[in-house]
């Protein structure tokens, strides 16, 4: 028998109360009566404080209340079979099986080890069934010791005993050791937490899916996500998956892109050894991966260095001290947040805001563009409100059907565009503080709109709202107060803080700056406009969809809302950005499939075929495979073509009311011939330059060597 639990710490079919608090106090009293805690009230208070942060119920009628406490003198495990069951916060109902883990304040590893092994065992239905069938406390102690690998394995039980919960194997010890060294308590209140720590070494998952041991392959999961969710997301997923196949690693990827997230099955997460986060924005429902070792980087690294990321993830899975995904916000702040500096967190929050803002801009801009195509582009913005006030579909009066439809489309589009700044601010705040930041962010975005602070005001306001909401989530509060924080107190205080600062201090200066900037852009012509176009083109091609590219794109997209019939400068900027962003993939396509085939490998020539469509669709990321293989030639050539294209587009006064789409939105482009000409010139410059640089660098020899070394295709 282990020293963690004994028959006196097993309470079978007892009524311990009707509430979580009553039950936890009884469990704490049991620990105290056994002489393992100095003060039952102090232990109960610590356990209730932990419970207030995140409920510890998990599906299947199970609860795992736990804490570290100064009152505890010896690590202790209490098992209770409740009658009647009590709600511990699980979605599927109250819990009748409880394990109370009481660990000394300094026993981080013991606490994690208990929680990890218990969660693994409690995900096994035969083990839980055995606990419910046990007739004596001694039998429960035997089952628990066997499941935790602390006693002599029990004989197989053909009727549903603990045959599925064997003693720990060496590989189990590795997994548990990784839990031990994390230094943060993984929340048992999350289904994902319990699932994740089930580990990769079980022969069968809870649902019967084969585990890693059955297939013999290492198992990883990954999430890829970028601000726009159009290209980086899926290219990183393909790169990681293909490389993993070559390495003999079973990798399943969840793409959180513009088409929605392809959610990983819980059983896949449960059997994974580690998770790779290749993202530029916050991971949606990150807590699903709670308990797993993880590595995190920008999404572009998933494309550039997939093998290195997979190797790092495998190393993290084998490292007892590796960082782990936390399912508890307080614990998460000690792990992932601590690993990222505030600069990185703010950058990712801004990118998150941009990614959520883009659909508003795209929908609004395209609807307005269609309205201009149907009606008079000069008259629609002026007459739309009057038409919609006096006419209806059933009573058009003197208004033509085309003019009425154009007015409707224009109004819907302009209303969508009016949400640009509030959405930007709201999801920047969301990126910093999760859901509590959304309401303050939206409100301060509306304040920024009201004061004329524009997208810059939205960024600043969103950061203020998010930081305030985040700081308000940090204090540990009583449960009755904690439940009010996310829905009442945090929105109220964060809204007051950020909105007040916007009104009283920063909104005015930002509005003045935006007014000056708008006037500057409106007055640009000739050489100054060309210079701006050149700079924007350089930025669009500098990192092919990375942060520099996104800054230029966000600047252009956010400015579209300020465009008017008299002020088309924002639309000119948008056109220059789109045109320049199309150049790198089109240039690589031209170079690899037409002008310089001998300087590119067979795989690169295949990528070049796809790059024609990617470039035509304004997906700069189509050039990334080329840049990853030869950055010193591809990036300068791309930037040169982008500079020329951006400058030409601005010089010709090309405009775009649509924020995305490439050649597919040419009907909405003002000056389509000059738009196409600018792109063609930049594409040719990029292609010729990269071929010339490859010729000088003797790239043909590299291609020949790569062809000889190229492995035979692996059959799936």
XYZ file of C-alpha atoms in Angstrom:
716
model
C 0.000 0.000 0.000
C 1.268 3.478 -0.868
C 1.448 6.328 1.614
C -0.780 8.511 -0.596
C -4.044 6.797 0.260
C -5.296 4.314 2.826
C -8.727 2.851 3.634
C -9.421 5.623 6.139
C -9.128 8.112 3.256
C -11.831 6.340 1.234
C -15.445 7.442 1.722
C -17.912 5.114 0.019
C -21.538 5.997 -0.742
C -21.658 8.869 1.710
C -23.661 12.067 1.747
C -21.031 14.793 2.082
C -23.387 17.673 1.343
C -25.308 19.225 -1.512
C -22.785 21.815 -2.726
C -19.205 21.839 -3.882
C -18.171 23.854 -0.853
C -19.764 21.444 1.620
C -18.125 18.442 -0.035
C -14.675 20.027 -0.178
C -14.879 20.997 3.502
C -15.720 17.390 4.411
C -12.810 16.121 2.313
C -10.451 18.616 3.956
C -11.683 17.492 7.369
C -10.907 13.897 6.409
C -7.319 14.859 5.582
C -7.061 16.730 8.875
C -8.469 13.823 10.914
C -5.870 11.559 9.368
C -3.155 13.887 10.660
C -1.996 15.025 7.216
C -3.092 18.658 7.505
C -2.580 21.131 10.334
C -5.814 23.040 9.746
C -8.905 21.767 7.927
C -10.349 25.240 7.342
C -7.123 26.525 5.776
C -6.926 23.498 3.491
C -10.570 23.880 2.486
C -10.046 27.578 1.760
C -7.118 26.814 -0.554
C -9.072 24.094 -2.348
C -12.103 26.356 -2.754
C -9.893 29.158 -4.084
C -8.550 26.747 -6.688
C -12.093 25.597 -7.509
C -13.203 29.215 -7.968
C -10.641 29.710 -10.741
C -11.882 26.754 -12.770
C -14.285 23.959 -11.895
C -12.598 20.566 -11.598
C -15.376 18.307 -12.851
C -14.688 16.189 -15.926
C -17.096 14.124 -18.054
C -18.175 10.757 -16.766
C -19.379 11.840 -13.337
C -15.886 12.588 -12.012
C -14.443 15.469 -9.991
C -10.818 16.147 -9.070
C -10.677 19.003 -6.555
C -7.056 19.740 -5.697
C -4.713 22.335 -4.284
C -1.312 23.085 -2.833
C -1.601 24.322 0.708
C 0.648 25.412 3.552
C -1.694 23.487 5.832
C -0.823 20.117 4.260
C 2.030 18.185 5.872
C 1.977 15.115 3.631
C 0.792 14.574 0.061
C -2.620 12.963 0.356
C -5.292 11.467 -1.881
C -8.894 11.125 -0.698
C -11.388 9.128 -2.726
C -15.126 9.648 -2.225
C -18.081 7.913 -3.858
C -20.900 10.383 -3.346
C -24.536 9.634 -2.698
C -26.132 11.824 -3.865
C -23.805 13.169 -6.607
C -22.756 16.838 -6.483
C -22.153 19.259 -9.350
C -18.443 19.989 -9.849
C -18.896 21.898 -13.094
C -18.731 19.140 -15.709
C -20.985 19.685 -18.703
C -22.517 16.232 -18.549
C -23.830 16.532 -15.000
C -22.877 16.026 -11.337
C -20.016 13.890 -10.096
C -20.340 10.743 -7.995
C -16.623 9.816 -8.059
C -14.256 12.305 -6.421
C -10.519 12.376 -5.897
C -9.276 15.128 -3.604
C -5.556 15.840 -4.015
C -3.972 17.734 -1.151
C -0.298 18.526 -1.639
C 2.166 20.512 0.479
C 2.823 24.038 -0.788
C 6.265 23.165 -2.129
C 5.345 19.820 -3.658
C 4.840 20.976 -7.238
C 6.037 17.763 -8.823
C 4.061 15.493 -6.523
C 0.934 17.546 -7.186
C 1.364 17.358 -10.939
C 2.234 13.699 -10.874
C -0.913 12.852 -8.929
C -3.113 14.938 -11.167
C -1.506 13.596 -14.338
C -1.751 9.933 -13.446
C -5.231 10.253 -12.044
C -6.464 12.000 -15.161
C -4.935 9.292 -17.324
C -6.528 6.537 -15.287
C -9.901 8.250 -14.985
C -10.174 8.448 -18.771
C -10.251 4.637 -18.804
C -13.818 3.435 -18.486
C -12.951 0.035 -16.941
C -11.068 1.756 -14.132
C -13.958 4.102 -13.351
C -16.397 1.205 -13.521
C -14.242 -0.711 -11.022
C -14.345 2.219 -8.616
C -18.129 2.290 -8.789
C -18.318 -1.472 -8.189
C -15.794 -1.643 -5.347
C -17.424 -2.886 -2.139
C -14.737 -1.975 0.409
C -12.260 0.864 0.977
C -9.438 -1.679 0.797
C -10.479 -2.636 -2.735
C -10.513 1.040 -3.758
C -6.991 1.537 -2.366
C -5.841 -1.520 -4.314
C -7.382 -0.208 -7.536
C -5.910 3.259 -7.084
C -2.432 1.981 -6.249
C -2.484 -0.260 -9.308
C -3.665 2.543 -11.583
C -0.994 4.916 -10.296
C 1.727 2.304 -10.586
C 2.322 2.411 -6.832
C 1.301 -1.105 -5.893
C 1.314 -4.656 -7.195
C -0.725 -4.931 -10.392
C -4.111 -6.513 -9.810
C -5.170 -9.628 -11.612
C -7.140 -9.180 -14.756
C -10.824 -8.721 -14.090
C -12.957 -10.107 -16.891
C -15.996 -8.288 -15.599
C -14.572 -4.853 -15.976
C -11.879 -4.478 -13.347
C -8.648 -2.576 -13.746
C -7.066 -4.634 -16.453
C -7.061 -1.484 -18.572
C -5.153 0.448 -15.937
C -1.815 -1.357 -15.604
C 1.150 -0.293 -13.564
C 3.335 2.365 -15.071
C 5.711 1.323 -17.777
C 8.985 3.095 -18.462
C 7.307 5.064 -21.219
C 4.491 5.979 -18.855
C 7.075 7.266 -16.426
C 8.498 9.504 -19.103
C 5.133 11.005 -19.829
C 4.348 11.489 -16.171
C 7.756 12.935 -15.535
C 7.034 15.523 -18.166
C 3.955 16.446 -16.244
C 5.958 16.614 -13.051
C 8.487 19.061 -14.307
C 6.055 21.563 -15.695
C 5.828 23.599 -12.535
C 2.198 24.485 -13.168
C -0.957 22.631 -12.268
C -2.887 21.414 -15.258
C -6.566 22.057 -14.684
C -8.648 18.961 -14.217
C -11.665 21.145 -14.806
C -11.113 20.956 -18.521
C -12.155 17.971 -20.551
C -9.176 18.612 -22.740
C -6.878 18.629 -19.741
C -7.927 15.198 -18.707
C -7.800 13.971 -22.273
C -4.448 15.467 -23.062
C -2.659 13.949 -20.110
C -4.013 10.555 -21.087
C -0.694 10.380 -22.874
C 0.527 8.812 -26.076
C 1.484 5.443 -24.654
C -1.882 3.903 -23.952
C -2.670 0.944 -26.144
C -6.228 2.109 -26.640
C -7.812 5.489 -26.206
C -10.964 5.943 -24.189
C -13.080 5.654 -27.292
C -11.243 2.641 -28.569
C -9.074 4.431 -31.080
C -5.643 2.840 -31.421
C -2.931 4.613 -29.512
C 0.623 5.385 -30.447
C 1.905 2.130 -29.046
C -0.333 0.225 -31.435
C 1.041 1.932 -34.515
C 4.635 2.303 -33.319
C 4.869 5.875 -34.606
C 5.453 9.027 -32.602
C 2.279 11.128 -32.501
C 2.035 14.900 -32.653
C -0.694 17.440 -33.301
C -0.322 20.953 -34.667
C -2.324 24.128 -35.131
C -1.574 26.571 -37.919
C -3.122 30.032 -38.158
C -2.228 33.368 -39.721
C -3.929 36.780 -39.595
C -5.763 36.476 -42.892
C -6.151 32.712 -42.809
C -5.819 32.482 -46.578
C -2.450 30.989 -47.412
C 0.119 30.758 -44.608
C -2.304 28.692 -42.565
C -2.673 25.933 -45.120
C 0.843 26.051 -46.510
C 2.325 25.610 -43.047
C -0.069 22.714 -42.451
C 0.976 21.002 -45.681
C 4.664 21.602 -45.005
C 4.498 20.170 -41.498
C 2.354 17.197 -42.559
C 4.510 16.272 -45.536
C 7.730 16.538 -43.544
C 6.263 14.465 -40.731
C 5.335 11.741 -43.225
C 8.934 11.680 -44.451
C 10.161 11.395 -40.854
C 7.747 8.600 -40.003
C 5.879 10.761 -37.506
C 2.085 10.682 -37.239
C 1.151 14.382 -37.302
C -2.433 15.665 -37.435
C -2.883 19.379 -38.183
C -5.746 21.721 -37.358
C -5.934 24.693 -39.719
C -7.616 27.713 -38.152
C -8.087 29.660 -41.349
C -10.599 31.899 -43.030
C -12.735 28.899 -43.967
C -13.026 27.947 -40.309
C -11.094 25.519 -38.168
C -10.729 21.863 -39.112
C -11.042 20.733 -35.513
C -8.895 17.863 -34.360
C -10.790 14.928 -32.948
C -10.454 14.792 -29.140
C -9.098 11.249 -29.391
C -6.289 12.500 -31.651
C -5.356 15.182 -29.117
C -5.584 12.661 -26.307
C -3.075 10.323 -27.972
C -0.610 13.051 -28.987
C 2.761 13.429 -27.313
C 3.098 17.174 -27.963
C 1.525 20.032 -29.901
C 3.043 22.488 -32.365
C 1.552 25.983 -32.497
C 2.611 27.598 -35.775
C 0.499 30.721 -35.458
C 0.614 34.494 -35.782
C -2.678 34.922 -33.929
C -4.122 33.440 -30.773
C -5.077 29.776 -30.927
C -8.811 29.227 -30.699
C -9.840 27.050 -27.760
C -6.235 26.498 -26.758
C -7.362 24.750 -23.574
C -8.260 21.662 -25.629
C -4.520 20.931 -25.654
C -4.099 21.409 -21.913
C -1.395 19.229 -20.426
C 0.520 18.668 -23.662
C 4.130 19.809 -24.076
C 4.257 22.447 -26.776
C 6.451 24.581 -28.970
C 5.245 27.830 -30.504
C 6.504 30.038 -33.299
C 5.337 32.206 -36.170
C 3.332 30.408 -38.824
C 6.017 31.100 -41.413
C 8.465 28.892 -39.562
C 6.122 25.985 -40.138
C 6.765 26.518 -43.829
C 10.460 27.305 -43.631
C 11.622 24.904 -40.926
C 9.111 22.081 -40.534
C 11.711 19.435 -39.718
C 13.247 21.577 -36.987
C 9.831 22.240 -35.449
C 8.941 18.560 -35.451
C 12.301 17.669 -33.880
C 11.744 20.317 -31.200
C 8.250 19.000 -30.492
C 9.559 15.448 -30.119
C 12.293 16.719 -27.807
C 9.695 18.597 -25.751
C 7.660 15.400 -25.444
C 10.714 13.670 -23.963
C 11.697 16.576 -21.704
C 10.236 16.500 -18.164
C 10.762 20.261 -17.864
C 9.140 21.220 -21.157
C 6.516 23.977 -21.223
C 2.973 22.641 -21.166
C -0.328 24.043 -22.324
C -2.386 25.068 -19.327
C -6.141 24.753 -19.087
C -6.331 27.201 -16.193
C -5.979 30.951 -16.949
C -3.906 31.544 -13.825
C -1.608 28.663 -14.664
C -1.423 29.756 -18.294
C -0.079 33.116 -17.202
C 2.831 31.291 -15.600
C 3.614 29.218 -18.673
C 2.843 30.483 -22.132
C 2.492 34.107 -21.119
C 5.746 34.030 -19.230
C 7.460 32.499 -22.248
C 6.353 35.383 -24.458
C 7.414 38.950 -23.842
C 4.862 41.727 -23.824
C 6.132 42.935 -27.173
C 5.335 39.580 -28.763
C 1.963 39.349 -27.048
C 0.953 42.825 -28.180
C 2.102 42.124 -31.741
C 0.085 38.906 -31.842
C -2.946 40.669 -30.384
C -2.783 43.347 -33.075
C -2.454 40.640 -35.740
C -5.472 38.886 -34.222
C -7.450 42.123 -34.478
C -6.417 42.539 -38.102
C -7.437 38.968 -38.956
C -10.940 39.495 -37.537
C -11.229 42.938 -39.111
C -10.484 41.813 -42.668
C -13.857 40.033 -43.282
C -15.718 43.248 -42.390
C -13.574 45.172 -44.856
C -13.824 42.517 -47.546
C -17.603 42.148 -47.305
C -18.225 45.879 -47.064
C -15.767 46.864 -49.765
C -17.014 44.315 -52.268
C -20.674 45.209 -51.667
C -19.872 48.887 -52.189
C -17.953 47.984 -55.327
C -20.926 46.055 -56.711
C -23.169 49.018 -55.875
C -20.892 51.303 -57.895
C -21.043 48.868 -60.811
C -24.869 48.756 -60.756
C -25.535 52.448 -60.141
C -23.798 55.744 -60.732
C -20.520 55.588 -58.778
C -20.580 59.344 -58.225
C -24.236 59.542 -57.181
C -24.713 56.392 -55.073
C -22.783 57.605 -51.976
C -24.689 60.901 -52.020
C -28.212 59.638 -52.705
C -28.259 56.247 -50.952
C -29.716 57.465 -47.646
C -32.414 59.551 -49.341
C -33.393 56.658 -51.638
C -33.684 54.205 -48.745
C -35.747 56.686 -46.728
C -38.309 57.440 -49.449
C -38.445 54.226 -51.496
C -38.998 50.534 -50.879
C -38.953 47.431 -53.017
C -42.770 47.504 -53.200
C -42.992 51.250 -53.823
C -40.047 52.576 -55.813
C -41.712 55.839 -56.800
C -39.459 57.810 -59.131
C -36.406 55.651 -58.293
C -35.313 52.973 -60.743
C -34.888 49.378 -59.548
C -31.168 49.493 -60.328
C -30.667 52.667 -58.287
C -32.601 51.190 -55.363
C -30.588 47.947 -55.356
C -27.365 49.945 -55.643
C -28.414 52.059 -52.661
C -29.202 48.928 -50.608
C -25.875 47.298 -51.433
C -23.979 50.509 -50.767
C -25.660 50.973 -47.396
C -25.008 47.399 -46.285
C -21.392 47.734 -47.392
C -20.875 51.085 -45.684
C -22.393 49.788 -42.444
C -20.047 46.817 -42.611
C -17.131 49.184 -43.166
C -18.260 51.264 -40.177
C -17.576 48.223 -37.979
C -13.960 48.100 -39.130
C -12.513 50.066 -36.202
C -14.775 48.557 -33.499
C -13.989 45.026 -34.742
C -10.272 45.821 -34.847
C -10.317 47.161 -31.284
C -12.545 44.361 -29.970
C -10.387 41.541 -31.240
C -7.133 43.190 -30.239
C -8.593 43.259 -26.730
C -9.731 39.662 -27.211
C -6.180 38.681 -28.184
C -4.895 40.038 -24.862
C -7.706 39.136 -22.450
C -9.843 36.524 -24.225
C -13.651 36.959 -24.041
C -13.692 39.550 -21.218
C -11.938 41.972 -23.573
C -14.474 41.866 -26.414
C -17.153 44.203 -25.018
C -14.697 46.900 -23.811
C -12.882 46.626 -27.138
C -16.001 47.127 -29.227
C -17.056 50.079 -27.117
C -13.722 51.868 -27.234
C -13.650 51.242 -31.006
C -16.979 53.015 -31.323
C -15.581 55.869 -29.236
C -12.580 56.060 -31.582
C -14.976 56.253 -34.546
C -17.015 58.974 -32.854
C -13.917 61.072 -32.171
C -12.480 60.590 -35.648
C -9.438 58.699 -34.321
C -9.767 56.087 -37.070
C -7.948 52.774 -37.174
C -5.016 54.109 -35.154
C -7.447 54.986 -32.366
C -8.907 51.496 -32.683
C -5.487 49.912 -32.215
C -4.612 52.052 -29.191
C -8.074 51.689 -27.668
C -8.093 47.927 -28.199
C -4.738 47.599 -26.468
C -5.929 49.690 -23.529
C -9.162 47.715 -23.178
C -7.359 44.386 -23.510
C -4.643 45.213 -21.000
C -7.164 46.508 -18.474
C -9.367 43.431 -18.879
C -6.339 41.143 -18.612
C -5.087 42.747 -15.403
C -8.556 42.474 -13.886
C -8.502 38.697 -14.443
C -5.331 38.233 -12.392
C -6.502 38.612 -8.751
C -7.763 35.486 -7.044
C -11.258 36.193 -5.839
C -13.977 34.312 -3.947
C -16.146 32.166 -6.184
C -19.248 34.331 -5.735
C -17.320 37.360 -6.921
C -15.300 35.490 -9.551
C -18.462 34.489 -11.393
C -19.423 38.157 -11.784
C -16.049 39.285 -13.081
C -16.199 38.228 -16.774
C -19.811 39.272 -17.400
C -20.234 42.385 -15.243
C -17.227 43.786 -13.428
C -14.483 43.405 -16.057
C -16.581 44.799 -18.958
C -17.705 47.716 -16.780
C -14.290 48.710 -15.448
C -12.342 48.026 -18.661
C -14.892 49.953 -20.743
C -14.786 52.876 -18.317
C -10.983 52.859 -18.254
C -10.344 52.585 -22.006
C -13.304 54.719 -23.074
C -12.483 57.394 -20.516
C -8.864 57.595 -21.629
C -9.982 57.814 -25.248
C -12.377 60.679 -24.492
C -10.283 62.637 -22.002
C -6.670 62.136 -23.089
C -5.695 60.303 -26.252
C -8.653 60.440 -28.649
C -8.224 64.104 -29.516
C -4.506 63.970 -30.366
C -4.979 60.796 -32.405
C -7.885 62.395 -34.291
C -5.731 65.426 -35.086
C -2.940 63.164 -36.336
C -5.370 61.177 -38.504
C -6.775 64.415 -39.925
C -3.258 65.574 -40.783
C -2.402 62.172 -42.314
C -5.595 62.148 -44.385
C -4.835 65.626 -45.678
C -1.281 64.590 -46.496
C -2.410 61.538 -48.448
C -5.146 63.474 -50.218
C -2.639 66.050 -51.392
C -0.108 63.529 -52.627
C 0.556 63.558 -56.332
C 3.383 63.032 -58.734
C 6.696 62.058 -57.129
C 5.369 61.947 -53.567
C 2.584 59.528 -54.513
C 5.048 57.355 -56.398
C 7.359 57.317 -53.375
C 4.524 56.176 -51.136
C 3.605 53.461 -53.637
C 7.234 52.319 -53.772
C 7.451 52.066 -49.990
C 4.203 50.131 -49.779
C 5.335 47.823 -52.585
C 8.620 47.195 -50.777
C 6.787 46.332 -47.567
C 4.351 43.999 -49.325
C 7.213 41.975 -50.783
C 9.707 42.122 -47.920
C 8.456 39.086 -46.005
C 5.680 37.652 -48.202
C 2.740 37.755 -45.838
C 4.700 38.280 -42.632
C 4.437 41.170 -40.159
C 5.880 43.814 -42.518
C 3.490 42.768 -45.259
C 0.554 42.824 -42.832
C 1.410 46.329 -41.611
C 1.206 47.665 -45.155
C -1.986 45.743 -45.899
C -3.664 46.793 -42.632
C -2.758 50.424 -43.270
C -4.411 50.257 -46.683
C -7.488 48.238 -45.671
C -8.194 50.340 -42.586
C -7.982 53.536 -44.621
C -10.655 52.459 -47.093
C -13.356 53.603 -44.712
C -12.168 57.195 -45.087
C -12.453 57.205 -48.886
C -14.977 59.523 -50.517
C -15.805 60.619 -54.019
C -13.557 63.633 -53.530
C -10.836 61.745 -51.667
C -9.730 58.624 -53.529
C -6.250 58.478 -51.970
C -7.152 55.531 -49.686
C -8.424 53.603 -52.695
C -5.225 54.368 -54.594
C -3.188 53.060 -51.679
C -5.296 49.906 -51.605
C -4.755 49.327 -55.320
C -0.992 49.783 -54.977
C -0.860 47.297 -52.111
C -2.885 44.684 -53.995
C -0.868 45.067 -57.185
C 2.492 44.850 -55.401
C 1.372 41.866 -53.329
C 0.578 39.925 -56.494
C 4.056 40.367 -57.965
C 6.205 37.862 -55.964
C 4.207 34.687 -56.721
C 3.588 35.744 -60.332
C 7.274 36.568 -60.761
C 8.325 33.182 -59.347
C 5.769 31.448 -61.554
C 7.126 33.175 -64.662
C 10.730 32.470 -63.715
C 10.278 28.802 -62.783
C 7.909 27.720 -65.550
C 8.961 29.896 -68.508
C 12.149 31.960 -68.289
C 14.539 29.934 -66.146
C 13.289 26.394 -65.716
C 16.814 24.981 -65.497
C 17.505 27.008 -62.357
C 14.621 25.446 -60.432
C 14.077 21.922 -59.125
C 11.182 19.782 -60.320
C 9.323 20.508 -57.112
C 9.860 24.246 -57.531
C 8.561 24.083 -61.092
C 5.435 22.346 -59.801
C 5.071 25.067 -57.172
C 5.445 27.611 -59.946
C 2.358 26.268 -61.688
C 0.313 26.799 -58.546
C 1.853 30.239 -58.056
C 0.135 31.536 -61.183
C -3.252 31.137 -59.508
C -2.017 32.234 -56.071
C -0.492 35.394 -57.474
C -3.536 36.182 -59.561
C -5.613 35.895 -56.372
C -3.403 38.318 -54.389
C -1.832 35.626 -52.206
C 1.753 36.752 -51.724
C 2.508 33.598 -49.752
C 2.657 31.683 -53.031
C 6.295 32.776 -53.309
C 7.272 31.437 -49.885
C 8.527 27.999 -51.058
C 10.918 29.764 -53.406
C 12.043 32.241 -50.754
C 12.558 29.471 -48.213
C 14.873 27.625 -50.627
C 16.780 30.687 -51.865
C 15.992 33.819 -49.823
C 19.035 35.862 -50.875
C 17.899 35.857 -54.491
C 14.111 35.579 -54.278
C 13.424 38.299 -51.716
C 15.507 41.084 -53.341
C 14.008 40.252 -56.740
C 10.495 40.314 -55.274
C 11.091 43.626 -53.516
C 12.446 45.213 -56.679
C 9.364 44.174 -58.658
C 7.058 45.291 -55.843
C 8.679 48.728 -55.622
C 8.183 49.346 -59.332
C 4.595 48.043 -59.305
C 3.578 50.115 -56.289
C 5.102 53.272 -57.734
C 3.472 52.733 -61.141
C 0.046 52.048 -59.636
C 0.151 55.275 -57.613
C 1.499 57.262 -60.541
C -1.372 56.104 -62.762
C -3.938 56.846 -60.038
C -5.316 53.293 -60.005
C -8.022 52.811 -57.368
C -9.607 49.807 -55.673
C -12.688 49.865 -53.475
C -12.219 46.139 -52.765
C -9.599 45.153 -50.190
C -8.815 41.735 -51.645
C -9.289 39.495 -54.634
C -6.538 40.179 -57.163
C -7.647 39.945 -60.782
C -11.059 38.657 -59.682
C -12.077 42.151 -58.563
C -10.856 43.960 -61.673
C -14.444 45.112 -62.425
C -14.189 47.202 -59.248
C -10.773 48.650 -60.140
C -10.494 52.229 -61.334
C -7.996 52.202 -64.205
C -7.908 48.426 -64.818
C -5.546 48.656 -67.800
C -2.944 50.538 -65.748
C -3.486 48.116 -62.862
C -2.710 45.122 -65.079
C 0.215 46.904 -66.724
C 1.763 47.727 -63.335
C 1.497 44.082 -62.284
C 2.944 42.788 -65.553
C 5.949 45.118 -65.383
C 6.678 44.168 -61.774
C 6.255 40.467 -62.549
C 8.721 40.596 -65.440
C 11.247 42.579 -63.378
C 11.038 40.051 -60.533
C 11.328 37.045 -62.847
C 14.247 38.426 -64.873
C 16.067 39.534 -61.719
C 15.761 36.215 -59.932
C 16.869 34.287 -63.021
C 19.873 36.589 -63.440
C 20.829 36.188 -59.777
C 20.519 32.413 -60.016
C 22.690 32.407 -63.150
C 25.375 34.407 -61.382
C 25.167 32.117 -58.367
C 25.425 28.943 -60.473
C 22.053 27.706 -59.270
C 21.914 25.191 -62.125
C 24.526 23.100 -60.315
C 22.445 23.149 -57.121
C 19.432 21.942 -59.094
C 21.427 19.083 -60.586
C 22.687 18.014 -57.162
C 19.209 18.243 -55.680
C 17.835 16.113 -58.515
C 20.414 13.379 -57.910
C 19.811 13.435 -54.154
C 16.039 13.545 -54.478
C 14.513 10.458 -52.806
C 12.029 8.240 -54.532
C 8.414 9.095 -53.848
C 6.960 7.448 -50.769
C 3.687 5.681 -51.342
C 0.947 6.662 -48.918
